[in-house]
């Protein structure tokens, strides 16, 4: 589903290379996890895939279902089915959560040549999905992420994911800033979305999230490359030995 | 008008307004000119021109004298230069001060005599179909059912009011809603009593000019205890070249009455700038309430800053009685230059003034706008919420005065001024003046300046919105407090306008 080949990325403003040849392939129905120390390029990878400004791809490719996404605008990638759950969800004052999601859904429907969803159908759909994430009506009415706690923001990301029904979900450090209960809730939300047609790329620093979202494949990223790939046991090895030992092992 | 079929006529006002707005896609949507034979007075301003305007309107002697007095004052006045506005000097002698469609030279006995071109103009303006029919004098139009809320419309085309709708229904309620020239003829006692009583003849350069040369405008009188049964609305349009438009609006809400008034403005696209200097006076008696909403969409000039309307407007409400209440709401998206400070004189005890404003400037537009809250009575309250948005090379200034006089004991003001910048070449300025002359009043002022940040836009785009949709969403969120203060139909229109006026502001 998601094919990344030899991806090299520089920061636009500074002459700094962040990704130095990433190869990765996420199949439909699978959950891949990327672990790695701070500064290894994990978040950059997620931003580059989603099309954020400020990065320059100098080499390599990334395709979604065989279609090159690197030349697309961010909204085109979204319509193609790519979703990024942000590490730091952005606040948009004055814009109701519901309005935001509805605008997004209708924008994606328009891009696909579909009619807008009626307000009542939309409301019903969102309420059902919000209930499973224990989000009440109040949270749906509040401005996007404004005054939300860390846990509420992350749940809101997962709600948007559930509402937009993407093919390929990238979760960037979704566990950061969450207590155990909030993490469980978020993980349940993600697990409920796992199905045969959907791929996941879960980026995390710690192994603990992977106790709740069981990955099929674990990659270790270091200094802009994937240095080791294995099964779920690799995450446990990181937990035991730390990144330094693994880096030493592959070096 | 024959093209109107029955089904269309039955559509509700709200839908019409919404559709009209939806049609406005692309850049400035009202940039067409209607080819109508015009009757001009010679260019320039002299005592004779003032007399001519008065004569054309068949005004009584006292009115002519009033105008001449204003003209004499105007000659002694100088154009103010304190605003943060930079524009080439206006040659006041190179303007037409009077233009009217030839077909209006003799006032039509019925609206059937109205030039069909004018009616096309209404259609383009998005005046609801039902009102168009009434303006056109279509038989039985008044009886046709209109879903949703009714809006009575007075249309001012260049200098002349061309017709007012729903006369009968308003008359039954005792409400007078007509052009000011008709009011001068038919209700001289009211006009003489109130005209110039809120904005005196010599108030300021532009108001004095307006007093001398105003050719038409709207007049509203709501008798004691009457709640006006519908929204009243005026559409202003400048059409003829080099013509100044000088409307005069006078609204009187007698004791315990209520009225909501809407004002919409458009103009054609022209290379040369056009002058607009209006005066609005509102009198609010004891326990009365007036809501005045404006969606100002005059031509803002092109992307290089050529053309556009110079908008110098004096708007003021006088809360004369105790517990009187006035609310100004404005959405300013047009004009090359805006100089406008809708104000409230809170004379009666416990009277209230509110000012909600969205001012959007894009490309080379300049706006210097705000309000004055003059607290004279005890326990008076005022609230100011101003949202300024600048994009392109535009400059946007909030200028406001809150004044607590010695007798205005226990009065309150709350001011919130937020500025939003889009891009790196525009400017936002906040100039609050606060005067407090007693020690029991409280004045609060909060101001913020922020930029539409790239993270917000990226977040929206990652969810599937294109860049312009994302900007419109973020800006509408920023303006929410003010949009909520607008009547429903206007709020929809305003939201769309916000999006349209910011097109091309990013990227």
Short mmCIF file of N, CA, C and O in Angstrom, two decimals, chain A residues 52 73-75 78 82-84 86 90-91 93-95 100 104 107-108 145 157 160, chain B residues 453-456 458-467 469 473-474 476-478 480:
data_model
loop_
_atom_site.label_atom_id
_atom_site.label_comp_id
_atom_site.label_asym_id
_atom_site.label_seq_id
_atom_site.Cartn_x
_atom_site.Cartn_y
_atom_site.Cartn_z
N UNK A 52 4.04 18.46 4.35
CA UNK A 52 4.26 19.74 5.02
C UNK A 52 5.39 20.52 4.33
O UNK A 52 6.33 19.93 3.81
N UNK A 73 -0.42 18.02 -3.52
CA UNK A 73 -0.69 18.96 -2.42
C UNK A 73 -1.15 18.15 -1.21
O UNK A 73 -1.68 17.04 -1.38
N UNK A 74 -1.00 18.70 -0.02
CA UNK A 74 -1.41 17.96 1.18
C UNK A 74 -2.86 17.46 1.10
O UNK A 74 -3.16 16.33 1.49
N UNK A 75 -3.76 18.36 0.58
CA UNK A 75 -5.18 17.97 0.55
C UNK A 75 -5.43 16.85 -0.46
O UNK A 75 -6.35 16.05 -0.30
N UNK A 78 -4.54 13.74 1.28
CA UNK A 78 -5.61 13.40 2.22
C UNK A 78 -6.75 12.71 1.47
O UNK A 78 -7.25 11.67 1.91
N UNK A 82 -4.55 9.32 2.75
CA UNK A 82 -3.47 9.39 3.74
C UNK A 82 -3.90 10.27 4.92
O UNK A 82 -4.40 11.38 4.73
N UNK A 83 -3.72 9.76 6.12
CA UNK A 83 -4.10 10.52 7.31
C UNK A 83 -2.94 10.56 8.28
O UNK A 83 -2.29 9.55 8.53
N UNK A 84 -2.71 11.75 8.84
CA UNK A 84 -1.66 11.89 9.86
C UNK A 84 -2.29 12.32 11.18
O UNK A 84 -2.94 13.37 11.25
N UNK A 86 -1.53 13.95 14.39
CA UNK A 86 -0.42 14.83 14.74
C UNK A 86 0.11 14.57 16.15
O UNK A 86 -0.66 14.26 17.07
N UNK A 90 -3.27 20.86 16.33
CA UNK A 90 -3.27 22.32 16.26
C UNK A 90 -4.61 22.88 16.74
O UNK A 90 -5.67 22.32 16.45
N UNK A 91 -4.57 24.01 17.45
CA UNK A 91 -5.80 24.66 17.91
C UNK A 91 -6.32 25.62 16.84
O UNK A 91 -5.55 26.35 16.24
N UNK A 93 -9.09 28.44 17.01
CA UNK A 93 -10.10 29.15 17.80
C UNK A 93 -11.31 29.55 16.96
O UNK A 93 -11.16 29.93 15.79
N UNK A 94 -12.49 29.43 17.57
CA UNK A 94 -13.72 29.89 16.91
C UNK A 94 -14.31 28.91 15.93
O UNK A 94 -15.41 29.12 15.44
N UNK A 95 -13.59 27.84 15.59
CA UNK A 95 -14.11 26.87 14.64
C UNK A 95 -14.52 25.62 15.41
O UNK A 95 -13.69 24.94 16.00
N UNK A 100 -15.42 21.74 11.72
CA UNK A 100 -14.11 21.40 11.15
C UNK A 100 -14.18 20.04 10.46
O UNK A 100 -13.78 19.88 9.30
N UNK A 104 -13.99 19.11 6.44
CA UNK A 104 -12.98 18.17 5.95
C UNK A 104 -13.62 17.02 5.17
O UNK A 104 -13.20 16.70 4.06
N UNK A 107 -14.95 18.28 1.91
CA UNK A 107 -13.86 18.60 0.98
C UNK A 107 -13.34 17.32 0.33
O UNK A 107 -13.11 17.27 -0.88
N UNK A 108 -13.17 16.27 1.13
CA UNK A 108 -12.69 15.01 0.57
C UNK A 108 -13.74 14.37 -0.35
O UNK A 108 -13.40 13.81 -1.38
N UNK A 145 -9.62 21.63 19.33
CA UNK A 145 -8.48 21.45 20.23
C UNK A 145 -8.25 22.58 21.25
O UNK A 145 -7.30 22.51 22.03
N UNK A 157 -7.85 13.38 17.59
CA UNK A 157 -7.16 12.95 16.37
C UNK A 157 -7.72 11.62 15.89
O UNK A 157 -7.97 11.43 14.70
N UNK A 160 -11.12 12.01 14.37
CA UNK A 160 -11.04 12.51 12.99
C UNK A 160 -10.66 11.38 12.03
O UNK A 160 -11.17 11.28 10.92
N UNK B 453 -1.42 30.96 11.13
CA UNK B 453 -0.14 30.29 11.08
C UNK B 453 -0.16 29.07 10.17
O UNK B 453 -1.19 28.47 9.89
N UNK B 454 1.03 28.78 9.68
CA UNK B 454 1.18 27.71 8.70
C UNK B 454 0.75 26.37 9.27
O UNK B 454 0.24 25.52 8.55
N UNK B 455 0.94 26.20 10.58
CA UNK B 455 0.54 24.94 11.19
C UNK B 455 -0.97 24.72 11.12
O UNK B 455 -1.43 23.62 10.86
N UNK B 456 -1.71 25.83 11.34
CA UNK B 456 -3.17 25.71 11.24
C UNK B 456 -3.59 25.35 9.82
O UNK B 456 -4.44 24.49 9.61
N UNK B 458 -1.77 23.88 7.52
CA UNK B 458 -1.34 22.51 7.18
C UNK B 458 -2.27 21.48 7.82
O UNK B 458 -2.64 20.48 7.19
N UNK B 459 -2.67 21.76 9.04
CA UNK B 459 -3.59 20.85 9.74
C UNK B 459 -4.89 20.69 8.95
O UNK B 459 -5.36 19.58 8.70
N UNK B 460 -5.46 21.82 8.52
CA UNK B 460 -6.70 21.78 7.74
C UNK B 460 -6.49 21.05 6.42
O UNK B 460 -7.35 20.29 5.98
N UNK B 461 -5.36 21.33 5.78
CA UNK B 461 -5.12 20.72 4.47
C UNK B 461 -4.87 19.23 4.61
O UNK B 461 -5.27 18.44 3.75
N UNK B 462 -4.21 18.82 5.69
CA UNK B 462 -3.99 17.39 5.90
C UNK B 462 -5.33 16.67 6.03
O UNK B 462 -5.45 15.49 5.71
N UNK B 463 -6.35 17.40 6.46
CA UNK B 463 -7.67 16.78 6.60
C UNK B 463 -8.48 16.87 5.30
O UNK B 463 -9.62 16.45 5.26
N UNK B 464 -7.91 17.53 4.28
CA UNK B 464 -8.56 17.49 2.97
C UNK B 464 -9.02 18.82 2.40
O UNK B 464 -9.51 18.88 1.29
N UNK B 465 -8.88 19.91 3.18
CA UNK B 465 -9.35 21.20 2.65
C UNK B 465 -8.27 21.85 1.78
O UNK B 465 -7.09 21.72 2.10
N UNK B 466 -8.68 22.56 0.73
CA UNK B 466 -7.64 23.26 -0.04
C UNK B 466 -7.26 24.54 0.71
O UNK B 466 -7.89 24.90 1.70
N UNK B 467 -6.23 25.20 0.20
CA UNK B 467 -5.66 26.30 0.96
C UNK B 467 -6.67 27.43 1.22
O UNK B 467 -6.76 27.96 2.32
N UNK B 469 -9.93 27.27 1.26
CA UNK B 469 -10.94 26.80 2.20
C UNK B 469 -10.40 26.86 3.63
O UNK B 469 -11.10 27.23 4.57
N UNK B 473 -11.81 29.11 6.66
CA UNK B 473 -12.25 28.47 7.91
C UNK B 473 -11.59 29.13 9.12
O UNK B 473 -12.25 29.47 10.10
N UNK B 474 -10.30 29.32 9.03
CA UNK B 474 -9.55 29.90 10.15
C UNK B 474 -10.03 31.34 10.41
O UNK B 474 -10.26 31.74 11.55
N UNK B 476 -12.93 32.74 9.48
CA UNK B 476 -14.30 32.76 10.00
C UNK B 476 -14.34 32.40 11.48
O UNK B 476 -15.15 32.93 12.23
N UNK B 477 -13.44 31.53 11.89
CA UNK B 477 -13.34 31.20 13.31
C UNK B 477 -12.92 32.42 14.12
O UNK B 477 -13.48 32.72 15.16
N UNK B 478 -11.97 33.14 13.56
CA UNK B 478 -11.47 34.36 14.19
C UNK B 478 -12.59 35.41 14.35
O UNK B 478 -12.63 36.15 15.33
N UNK B 480 -15.82 34.82 14.58
CA UNK B 480 -17.07 34.19 15.03
C UNK B 480 -17.93 35.08 15.93
O UNK B 480 -19.14 35.19 15.72
#
